[in-house]
Short mmCIF file of C-alpha atoms in Angstrom, two decimals:
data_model
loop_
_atom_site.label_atom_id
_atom_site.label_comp_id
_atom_site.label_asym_id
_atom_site.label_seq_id
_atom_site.Cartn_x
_atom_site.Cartn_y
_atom_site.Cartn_z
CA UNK H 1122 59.93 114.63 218.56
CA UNK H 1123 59.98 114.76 214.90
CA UNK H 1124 58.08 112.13 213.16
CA UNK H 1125 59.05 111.09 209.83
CA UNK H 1126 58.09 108.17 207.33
CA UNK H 1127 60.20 106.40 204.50
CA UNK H 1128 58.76 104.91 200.88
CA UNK H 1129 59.34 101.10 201.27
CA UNK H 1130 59.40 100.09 197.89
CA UNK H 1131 57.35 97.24 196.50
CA UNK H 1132 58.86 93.99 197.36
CA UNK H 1133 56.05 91.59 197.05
CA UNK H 1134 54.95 92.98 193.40
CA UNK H 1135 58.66 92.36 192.45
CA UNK H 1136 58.72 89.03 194.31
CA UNK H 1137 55.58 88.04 191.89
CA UNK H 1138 56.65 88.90 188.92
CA UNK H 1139 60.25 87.02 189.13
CA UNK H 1140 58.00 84.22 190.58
CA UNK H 1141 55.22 84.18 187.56
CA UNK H 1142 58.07 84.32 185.49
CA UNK H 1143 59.36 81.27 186.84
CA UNK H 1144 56.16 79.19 186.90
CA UNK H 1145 55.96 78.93 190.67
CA UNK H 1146 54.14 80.43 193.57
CA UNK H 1147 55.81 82.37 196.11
CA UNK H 1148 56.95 80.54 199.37
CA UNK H 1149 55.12 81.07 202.89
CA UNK H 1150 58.44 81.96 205.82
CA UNK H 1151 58.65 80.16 208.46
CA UNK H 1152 58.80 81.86 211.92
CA UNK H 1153 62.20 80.32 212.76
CA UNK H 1154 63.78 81.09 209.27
CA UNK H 1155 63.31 84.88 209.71
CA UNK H 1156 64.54 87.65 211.79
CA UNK H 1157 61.26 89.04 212.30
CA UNK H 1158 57.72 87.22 211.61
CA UNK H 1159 56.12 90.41 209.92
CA UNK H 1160 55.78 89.37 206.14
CA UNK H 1161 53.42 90.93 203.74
CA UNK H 1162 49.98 90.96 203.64
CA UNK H 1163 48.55 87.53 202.54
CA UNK H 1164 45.28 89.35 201.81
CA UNK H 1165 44.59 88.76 197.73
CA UNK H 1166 44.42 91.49 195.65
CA UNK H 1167 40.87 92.39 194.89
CA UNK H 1168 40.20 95.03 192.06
CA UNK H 1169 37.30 96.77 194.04
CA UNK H 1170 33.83 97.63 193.21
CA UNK H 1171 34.05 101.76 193.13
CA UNK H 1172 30.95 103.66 193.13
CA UNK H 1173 30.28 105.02 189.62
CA UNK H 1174 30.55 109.38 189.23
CA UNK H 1175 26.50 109.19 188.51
CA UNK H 1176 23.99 107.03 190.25
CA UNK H 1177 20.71 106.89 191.64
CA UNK H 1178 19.79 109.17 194.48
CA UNK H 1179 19.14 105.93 196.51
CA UNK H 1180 21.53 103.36 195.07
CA UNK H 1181 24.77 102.48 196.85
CA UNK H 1182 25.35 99.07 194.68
CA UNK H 1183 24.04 97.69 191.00
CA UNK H 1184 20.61 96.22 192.82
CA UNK H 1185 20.75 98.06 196.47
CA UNK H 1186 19.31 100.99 197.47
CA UNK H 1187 19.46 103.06 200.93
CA UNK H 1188 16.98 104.78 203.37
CA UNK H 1189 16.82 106.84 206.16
CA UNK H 1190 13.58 106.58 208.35
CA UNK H 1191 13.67 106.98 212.46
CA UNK H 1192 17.26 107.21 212.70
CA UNK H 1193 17.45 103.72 210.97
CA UNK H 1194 19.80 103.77 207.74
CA UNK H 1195 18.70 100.89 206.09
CA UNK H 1196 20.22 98.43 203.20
CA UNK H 1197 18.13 96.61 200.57
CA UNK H 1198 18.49 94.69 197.73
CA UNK H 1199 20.38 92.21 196.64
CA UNK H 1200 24.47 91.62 195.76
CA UNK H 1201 27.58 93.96 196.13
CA UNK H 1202 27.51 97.71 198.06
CA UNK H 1203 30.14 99.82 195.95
CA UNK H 1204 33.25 100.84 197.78
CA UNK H 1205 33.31 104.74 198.50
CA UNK H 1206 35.17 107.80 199.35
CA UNK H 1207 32.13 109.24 201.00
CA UNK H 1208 29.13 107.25 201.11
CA UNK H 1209 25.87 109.18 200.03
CA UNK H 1210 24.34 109.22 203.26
CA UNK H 1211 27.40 110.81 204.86
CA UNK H 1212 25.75 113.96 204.66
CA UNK H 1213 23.04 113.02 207.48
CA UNK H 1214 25.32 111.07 209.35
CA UNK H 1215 24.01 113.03 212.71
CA UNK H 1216 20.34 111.90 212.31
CA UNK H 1217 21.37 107.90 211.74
CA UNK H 1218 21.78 106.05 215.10
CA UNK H 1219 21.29 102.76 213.61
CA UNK H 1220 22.59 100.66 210.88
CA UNK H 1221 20.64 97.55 208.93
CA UNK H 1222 21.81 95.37 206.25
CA UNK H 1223 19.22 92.98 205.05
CA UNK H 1224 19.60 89.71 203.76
CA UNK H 1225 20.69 89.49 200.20
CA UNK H 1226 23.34 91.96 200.50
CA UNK H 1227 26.53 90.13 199.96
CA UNK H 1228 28.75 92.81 201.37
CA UNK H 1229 29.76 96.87 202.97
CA UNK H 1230 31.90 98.52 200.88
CA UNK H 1231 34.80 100.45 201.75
CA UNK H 1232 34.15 103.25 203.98
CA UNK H 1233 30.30 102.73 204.22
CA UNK H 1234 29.70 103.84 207.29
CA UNK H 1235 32.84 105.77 208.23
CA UNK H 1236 32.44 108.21 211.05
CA UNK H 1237 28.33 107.51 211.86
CA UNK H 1238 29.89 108.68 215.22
CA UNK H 1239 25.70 108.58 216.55
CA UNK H 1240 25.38 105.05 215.63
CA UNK H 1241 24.60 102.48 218.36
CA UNK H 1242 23.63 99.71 216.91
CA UNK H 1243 24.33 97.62 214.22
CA UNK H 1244 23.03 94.97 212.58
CA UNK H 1245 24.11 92.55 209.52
CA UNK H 1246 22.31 89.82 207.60
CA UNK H 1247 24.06 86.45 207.11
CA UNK H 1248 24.53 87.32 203.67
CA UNK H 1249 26.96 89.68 203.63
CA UNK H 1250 30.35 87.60 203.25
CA UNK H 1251 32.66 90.98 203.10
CA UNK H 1252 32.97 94.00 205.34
CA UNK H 1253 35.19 96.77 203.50
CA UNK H 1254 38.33 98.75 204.71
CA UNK H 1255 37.82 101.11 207.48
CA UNK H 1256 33.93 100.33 206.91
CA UNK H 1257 33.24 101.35 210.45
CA UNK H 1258 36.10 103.18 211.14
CA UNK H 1259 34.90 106.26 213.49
CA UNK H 1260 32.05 104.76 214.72
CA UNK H 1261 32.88 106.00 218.34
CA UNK H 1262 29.52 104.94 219.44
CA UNK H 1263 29.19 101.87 218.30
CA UNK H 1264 28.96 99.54 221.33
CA UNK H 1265 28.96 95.94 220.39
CA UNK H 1266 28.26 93.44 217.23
CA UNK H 1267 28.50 90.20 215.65
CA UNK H 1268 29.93 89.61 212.57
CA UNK H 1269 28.22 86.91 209.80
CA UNK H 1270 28.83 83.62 209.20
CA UNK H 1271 31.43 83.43 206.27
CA UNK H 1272 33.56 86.16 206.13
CA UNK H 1273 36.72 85.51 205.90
CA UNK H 1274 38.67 88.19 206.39
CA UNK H 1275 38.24 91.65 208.87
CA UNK H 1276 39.86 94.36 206.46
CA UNK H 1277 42.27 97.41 207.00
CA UNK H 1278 41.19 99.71 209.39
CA UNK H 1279 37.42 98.11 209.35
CA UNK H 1280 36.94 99.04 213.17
CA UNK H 1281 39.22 101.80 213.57
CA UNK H 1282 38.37 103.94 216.25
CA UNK H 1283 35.48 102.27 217.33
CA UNK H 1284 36.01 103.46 221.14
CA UNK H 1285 33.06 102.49 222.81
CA UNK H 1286 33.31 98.68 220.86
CA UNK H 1287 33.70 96.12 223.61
CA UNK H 1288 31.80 93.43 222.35
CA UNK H 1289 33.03 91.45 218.74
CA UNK H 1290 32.16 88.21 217.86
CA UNK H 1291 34.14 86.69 215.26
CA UNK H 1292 33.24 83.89 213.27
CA UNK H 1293 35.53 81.05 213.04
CA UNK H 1294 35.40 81.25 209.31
CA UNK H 1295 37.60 84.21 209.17
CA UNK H 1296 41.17 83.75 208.43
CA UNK H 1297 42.84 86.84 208.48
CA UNK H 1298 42.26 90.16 210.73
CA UNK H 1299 44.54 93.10 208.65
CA UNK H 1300 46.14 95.94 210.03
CA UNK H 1301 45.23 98.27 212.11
CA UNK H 1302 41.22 96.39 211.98
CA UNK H 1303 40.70 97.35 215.56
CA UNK H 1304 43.23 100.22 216.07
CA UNK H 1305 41.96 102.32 219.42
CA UNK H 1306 39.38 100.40 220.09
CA UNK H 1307 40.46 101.31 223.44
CA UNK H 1308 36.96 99.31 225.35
CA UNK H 1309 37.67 96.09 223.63
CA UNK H 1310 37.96 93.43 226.08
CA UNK H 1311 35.48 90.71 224.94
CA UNK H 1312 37.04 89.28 221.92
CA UNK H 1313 38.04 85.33 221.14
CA UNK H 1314 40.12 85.02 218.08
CA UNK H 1315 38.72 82.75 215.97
CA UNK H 1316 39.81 79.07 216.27
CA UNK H 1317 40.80 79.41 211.80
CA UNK H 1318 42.89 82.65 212.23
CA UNK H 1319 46.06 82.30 210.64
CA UNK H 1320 46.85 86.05 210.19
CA UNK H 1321 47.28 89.31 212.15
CA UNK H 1322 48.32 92.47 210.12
CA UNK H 1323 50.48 95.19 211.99
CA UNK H 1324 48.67 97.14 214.60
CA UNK H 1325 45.55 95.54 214.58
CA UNK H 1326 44.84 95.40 218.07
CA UNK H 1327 46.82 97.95 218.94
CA UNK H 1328 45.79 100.65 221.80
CA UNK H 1329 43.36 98.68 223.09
CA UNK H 1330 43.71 99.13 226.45
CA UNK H 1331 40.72 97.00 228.25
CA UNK H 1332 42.01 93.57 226.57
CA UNK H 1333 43.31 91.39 229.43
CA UNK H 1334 44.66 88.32 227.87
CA UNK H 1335 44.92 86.81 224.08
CA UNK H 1336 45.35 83.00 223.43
CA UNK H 1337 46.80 82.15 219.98
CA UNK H 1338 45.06 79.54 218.56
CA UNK H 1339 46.67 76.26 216.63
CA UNK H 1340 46.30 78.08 213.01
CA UNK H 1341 48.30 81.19 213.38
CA UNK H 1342 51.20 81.69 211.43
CA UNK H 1343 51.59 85.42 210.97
CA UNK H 1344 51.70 88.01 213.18
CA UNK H 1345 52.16 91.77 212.28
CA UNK H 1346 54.63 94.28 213.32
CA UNK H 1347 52.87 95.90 216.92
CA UNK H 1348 49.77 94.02 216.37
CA UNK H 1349 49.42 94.64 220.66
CA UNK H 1350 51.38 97.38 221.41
CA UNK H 1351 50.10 99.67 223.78
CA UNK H 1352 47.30 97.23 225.11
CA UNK H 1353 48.02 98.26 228.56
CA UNK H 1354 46.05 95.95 230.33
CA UNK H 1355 47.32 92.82 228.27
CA UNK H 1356 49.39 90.56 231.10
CA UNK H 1357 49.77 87.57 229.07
CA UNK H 1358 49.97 85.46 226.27
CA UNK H 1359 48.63 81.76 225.85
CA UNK H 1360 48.90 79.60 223.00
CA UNK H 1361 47.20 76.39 221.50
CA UNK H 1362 49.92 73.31 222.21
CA UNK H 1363 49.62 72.45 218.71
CA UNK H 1364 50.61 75.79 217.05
CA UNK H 1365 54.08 75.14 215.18
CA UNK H 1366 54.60 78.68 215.25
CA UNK H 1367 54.59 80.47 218.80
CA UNK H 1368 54.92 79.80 222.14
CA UNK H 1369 55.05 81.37 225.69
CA UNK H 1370 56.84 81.13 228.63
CA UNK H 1371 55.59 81.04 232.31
CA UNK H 1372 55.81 85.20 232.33
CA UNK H 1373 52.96 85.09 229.38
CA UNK H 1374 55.82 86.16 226.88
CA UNK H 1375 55.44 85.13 222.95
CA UNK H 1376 58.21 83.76 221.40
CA UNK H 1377 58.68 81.81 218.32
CA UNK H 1378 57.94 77.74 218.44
CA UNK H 1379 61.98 77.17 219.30
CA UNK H 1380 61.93 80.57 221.75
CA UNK H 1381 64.90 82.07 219.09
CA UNK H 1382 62.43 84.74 219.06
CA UNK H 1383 61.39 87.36 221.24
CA UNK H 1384 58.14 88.92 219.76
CA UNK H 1385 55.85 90.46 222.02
CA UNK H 1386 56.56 90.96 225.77
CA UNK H 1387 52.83 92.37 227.13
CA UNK H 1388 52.53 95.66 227.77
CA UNK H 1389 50.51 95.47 231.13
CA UNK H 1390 52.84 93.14 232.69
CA UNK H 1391 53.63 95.05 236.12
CA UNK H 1392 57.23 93.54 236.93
CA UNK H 1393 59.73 96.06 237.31
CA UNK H 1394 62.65 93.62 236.26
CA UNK H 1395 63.06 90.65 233.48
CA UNK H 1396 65.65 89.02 231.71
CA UNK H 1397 65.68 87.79 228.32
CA UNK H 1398 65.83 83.74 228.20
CA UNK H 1399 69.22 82.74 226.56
CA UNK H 1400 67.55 80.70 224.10
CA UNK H 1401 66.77 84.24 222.09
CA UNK H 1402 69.20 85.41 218.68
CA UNK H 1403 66.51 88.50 218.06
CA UNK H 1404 64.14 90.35 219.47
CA UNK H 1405 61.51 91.17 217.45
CA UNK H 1406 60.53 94.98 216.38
CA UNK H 1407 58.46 97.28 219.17
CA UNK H 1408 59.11 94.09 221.05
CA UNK H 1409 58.90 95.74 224.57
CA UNK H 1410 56.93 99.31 223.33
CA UNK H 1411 55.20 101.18 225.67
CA UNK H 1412 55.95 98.77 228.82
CA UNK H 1413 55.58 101.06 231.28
CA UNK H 1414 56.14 98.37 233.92
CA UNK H 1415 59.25 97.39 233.52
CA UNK H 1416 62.72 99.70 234.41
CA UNK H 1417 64.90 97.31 233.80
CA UNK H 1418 65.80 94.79 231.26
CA UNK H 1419 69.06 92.27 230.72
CA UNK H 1420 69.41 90.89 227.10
CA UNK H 1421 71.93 87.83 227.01
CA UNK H 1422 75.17 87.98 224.74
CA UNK H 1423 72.74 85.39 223.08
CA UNK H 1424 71.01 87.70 221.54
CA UNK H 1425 72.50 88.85 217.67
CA UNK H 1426 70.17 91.55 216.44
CA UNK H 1427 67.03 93.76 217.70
CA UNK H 1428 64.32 94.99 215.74
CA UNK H 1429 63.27 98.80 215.42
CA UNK H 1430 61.64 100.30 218.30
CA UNK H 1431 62.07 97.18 220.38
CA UNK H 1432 62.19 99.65 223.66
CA UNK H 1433 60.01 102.43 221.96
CA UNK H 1434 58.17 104.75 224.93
CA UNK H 1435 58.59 102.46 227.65
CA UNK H 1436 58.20 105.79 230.02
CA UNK H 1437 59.82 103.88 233.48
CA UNK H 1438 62.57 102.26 232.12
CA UNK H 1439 65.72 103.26 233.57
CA UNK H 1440 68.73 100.62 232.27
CA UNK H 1441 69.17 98.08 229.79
CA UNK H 1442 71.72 95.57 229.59
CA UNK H 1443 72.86 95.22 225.47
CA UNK H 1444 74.42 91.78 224.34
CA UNK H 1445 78.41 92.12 223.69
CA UNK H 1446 77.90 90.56 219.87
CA UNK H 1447 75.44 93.53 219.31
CA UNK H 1448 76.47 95.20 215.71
CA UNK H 1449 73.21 97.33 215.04
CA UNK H 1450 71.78 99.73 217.30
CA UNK H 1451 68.29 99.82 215.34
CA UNK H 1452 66.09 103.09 214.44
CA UNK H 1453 63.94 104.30 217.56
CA UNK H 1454 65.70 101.56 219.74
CA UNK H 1455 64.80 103.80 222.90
CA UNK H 1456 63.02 106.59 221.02
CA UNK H 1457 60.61 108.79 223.96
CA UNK H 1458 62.17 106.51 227.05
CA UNK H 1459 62.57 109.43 229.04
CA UNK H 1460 63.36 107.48 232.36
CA UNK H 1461 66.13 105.57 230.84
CA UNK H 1462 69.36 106.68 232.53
CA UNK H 1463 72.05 104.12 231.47
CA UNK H 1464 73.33 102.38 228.55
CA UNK H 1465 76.23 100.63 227.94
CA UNK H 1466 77.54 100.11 224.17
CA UNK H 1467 79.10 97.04 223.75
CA UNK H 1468 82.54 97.52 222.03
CA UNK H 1469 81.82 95.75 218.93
CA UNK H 1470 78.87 98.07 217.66
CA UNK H 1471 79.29 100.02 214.42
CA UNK H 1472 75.92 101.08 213.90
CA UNK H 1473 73.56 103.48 215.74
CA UNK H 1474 70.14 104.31 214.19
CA UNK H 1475 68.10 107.25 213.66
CA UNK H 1476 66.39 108.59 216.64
CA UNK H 1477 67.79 105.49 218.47
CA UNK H 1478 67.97 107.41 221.89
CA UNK H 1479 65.70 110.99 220.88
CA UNK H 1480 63.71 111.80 223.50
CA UNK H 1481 65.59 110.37 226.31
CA UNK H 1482 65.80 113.43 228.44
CA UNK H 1483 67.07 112.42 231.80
CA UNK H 1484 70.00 110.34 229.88
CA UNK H 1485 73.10 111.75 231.11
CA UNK H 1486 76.21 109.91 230.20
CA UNK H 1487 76.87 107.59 226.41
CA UNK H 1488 80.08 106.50 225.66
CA UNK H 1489 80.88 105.81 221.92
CA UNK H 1490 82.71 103.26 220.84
CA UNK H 1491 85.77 103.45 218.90
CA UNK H 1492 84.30 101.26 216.19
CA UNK H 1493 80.81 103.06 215.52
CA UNK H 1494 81.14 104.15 211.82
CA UNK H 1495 77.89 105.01 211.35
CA UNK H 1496 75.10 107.16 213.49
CA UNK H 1497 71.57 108.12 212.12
CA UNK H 1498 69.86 111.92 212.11
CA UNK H 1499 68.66 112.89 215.71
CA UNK H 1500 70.06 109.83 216.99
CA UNK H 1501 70.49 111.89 220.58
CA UNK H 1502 67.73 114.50 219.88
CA UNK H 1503 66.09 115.91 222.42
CA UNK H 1504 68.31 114.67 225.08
CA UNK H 1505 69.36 118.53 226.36
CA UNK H 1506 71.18 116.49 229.71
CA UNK H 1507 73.80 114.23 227.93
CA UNK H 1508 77.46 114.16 227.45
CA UNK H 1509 78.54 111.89 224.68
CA UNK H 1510 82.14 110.69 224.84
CA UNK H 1511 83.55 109.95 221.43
CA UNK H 1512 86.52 106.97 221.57
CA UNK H 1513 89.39 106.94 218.88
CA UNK H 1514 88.05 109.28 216.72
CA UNK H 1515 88.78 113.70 216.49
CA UNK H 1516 85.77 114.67 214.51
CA UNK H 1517 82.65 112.56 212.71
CA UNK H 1518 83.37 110.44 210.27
CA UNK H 1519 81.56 109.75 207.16
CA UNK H 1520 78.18 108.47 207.71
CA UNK H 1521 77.64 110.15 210.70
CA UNK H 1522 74.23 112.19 210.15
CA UNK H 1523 75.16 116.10 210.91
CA UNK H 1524 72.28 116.14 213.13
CA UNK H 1525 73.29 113.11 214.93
CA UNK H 1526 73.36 115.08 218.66
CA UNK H 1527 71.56 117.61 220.40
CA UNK H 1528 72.84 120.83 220.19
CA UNK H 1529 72.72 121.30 223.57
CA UNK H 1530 74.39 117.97 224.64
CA UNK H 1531 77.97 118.03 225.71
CA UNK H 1532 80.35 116.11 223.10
CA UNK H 1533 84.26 115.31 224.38
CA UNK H 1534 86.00 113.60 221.21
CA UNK H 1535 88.61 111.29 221.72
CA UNK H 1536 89.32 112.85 225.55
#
């Protein structure tokens, strides 16, 4: 299946400026006001410490230097590591098994120790109050480790790829974990999320497939777009009574506070069947991804709009059952289901999005609605077995993508 990205324009720089302008700071959404609970990242901006074009053969901050002795890379000095493309001692990344940061370095720049795919062991002084993006990132060897005292926030991609990493401890003085922090770290499963974490950036946990259960704790407020998905072994949910934010159900389901919110059904849940509670208006984006478990799935005429990907690769799931109030048929709805055999429209929908059903080859039989005025490219690509019937309508109209259908489905227009 074709994969394809769009440029998402700047809101929050825009959102700042009107703000400044104004004299006021921008407001924090509340779960319940918004149709999804993925806002942008609360992270502040941070002009970086680059490494300078010329510097010491040694250096790797304004008073640290670097060694390499007994498969040891060590880190001296005192204050700030500069952020790099390529850290100097990339180039004998396969003699260093071990990493040390003394005490008096105050923090790892960005991509310090990227791909040290022979490194064991790590260890980090108390000092250091910031770990860079994708610091570790590629350190498939990497086994366990224990972050300092006073961070405060786990950066983008900082343990990306770690996939022997099944031991972090967290300290409860961090507040944010960013996207895609511990992407693939498919070993993970001993992990508490700090009892201060109000944040979770989009895919940071995702793919890791040895984590069992996650409890919420009171503080969260934000929770990124398919910050689980794909955690295979993840049954359930739990959170803190006294978060205002989330909740769960008996099933181990997160919802919003209220339950208007359907946000992250967990992908190791082994129960064939489930219906949406009828307390739920939307359900959330990559909501149900990759639940291989279930193969079939009834959403109540409750429910008034779905996110993107809400049913993306679940690879058993044969029917769903779409609310009658339904309008939007989002991007990648069903994308790569390729068990899913039936799917009824409801009558009132006028919008089908791209990719919505690609992939979907054992889907046989869609019916079109007579009010659909719009259907995205590849919508049905990559479903060779299907026969689309068209209602009230001779030919495409305008906004119809011209690569809406397979070329090898079957179409019958207004039969």
């Amino acid at each position: 299946m074709r994969k394809r990205t769009a440029a998402i324009c700047s809101l929050l720089l825009i959102l700042s400026v009107i703000l400044c302008a104004c004299g006021e700071s921008a407001p924090t959404p509340n779960v319940e006001e918004t149709e999804t609970t993925q806002q942008v990242t609360q992270a502040a901006y941070r002009p970086g410490n680059p490494a300078p074009s010329e510097m010491g053969a040694d250096a790797c901050g304004q008073s640290l230097t670097w060694s390499v002795s007994g498969g040891t890379l060590t880190i001296r000095g005192t204050g700030e590591m500069y952020d790099f493309q390529s850290a100097p001692w990339s180039t004998q990344r396969g003699d260093i098994r071990a990493v040390t940061v003394e005490d008096g370095v105050t923090s790892i720049g960005d991509n310090a120790f990227s791909a040290l795919d022979s490194v064991y062991t790590v260890r980090i002084a108390e000092s250091v109050q910031r770990i860079g993006r994708n610091a570790f990132s590629g350190c498939m060897n990497l086994s366990s480790l224990t972050l300092p005292q006073g961070m405060q926030t786990v950066e983008t991609g900082c343990f990306e790829g770690c996939q022997k990493l099944w031991s972090v401890s967290i300290p409860d003085s961090v507040t944010a974990i960013e996207a895609r922090a511990f992407n693939m770290c498919d070993k993970l499963s001993s992990m508490t999320l700090p009892k201060n974490l109000e944040f979770i950036g989009d895919e940071a946990f995702a793919f890791c497939d040895h984590l069992y259960s996650c409890r919420i704790p009171a503080s969260m407020t934000h929770l990124g777009i398919g910050s689980f998905i794909r955690c295979s072994r993840l049954t359930k949910f739990t959170v803190e009574d006294n978060n205002p934010n989330f909740s769960t159900d008996e099933n181990g389901v997160l919802f919003s506070r209220s339950k208007a919110m359907l946000l992250v059904y967990p992908s190791g849940r082994m129960v064939r069947d489930y219906t949406v509670p009828d307390s739920v208006r939307t359900i959330g984006e990559k909501a149900f991804a990759y639940c291989d478990g279930l193969q079939s799935v009834e959403i109540p005429d409750t429910v008034e709009t779905i996110g993107a990907g809400a049913f993306y690769n679940c690879n058993n799931l044969k029917s769903v059952r779409l609310p009658q109030g339904l309008k939007v048929l989002p991007a990648q709805m069903f994308s790569n289901s390729d068990a899913l055999e039936s799917v009824i429209l409801p009558e009132g929908l006028e919008q089908i999005g791209e990719e919505a059903f690609s992939g979907c080859d054992t889907l046989r039989e869609m019916i079109i609605p007579a009010g659909v005025e719009t259907i995205g490219r590849y919508a049905f690509e990559n479903c060779p077995a299907l026969t689309v019937t068209v209602l009230g309508k001779e030919l495409a109209v305008d906004g119809w993508d011209v690569f809406w259908v397979d070329s090898n489905a079957t179409v019958q227009w207004n039969p």
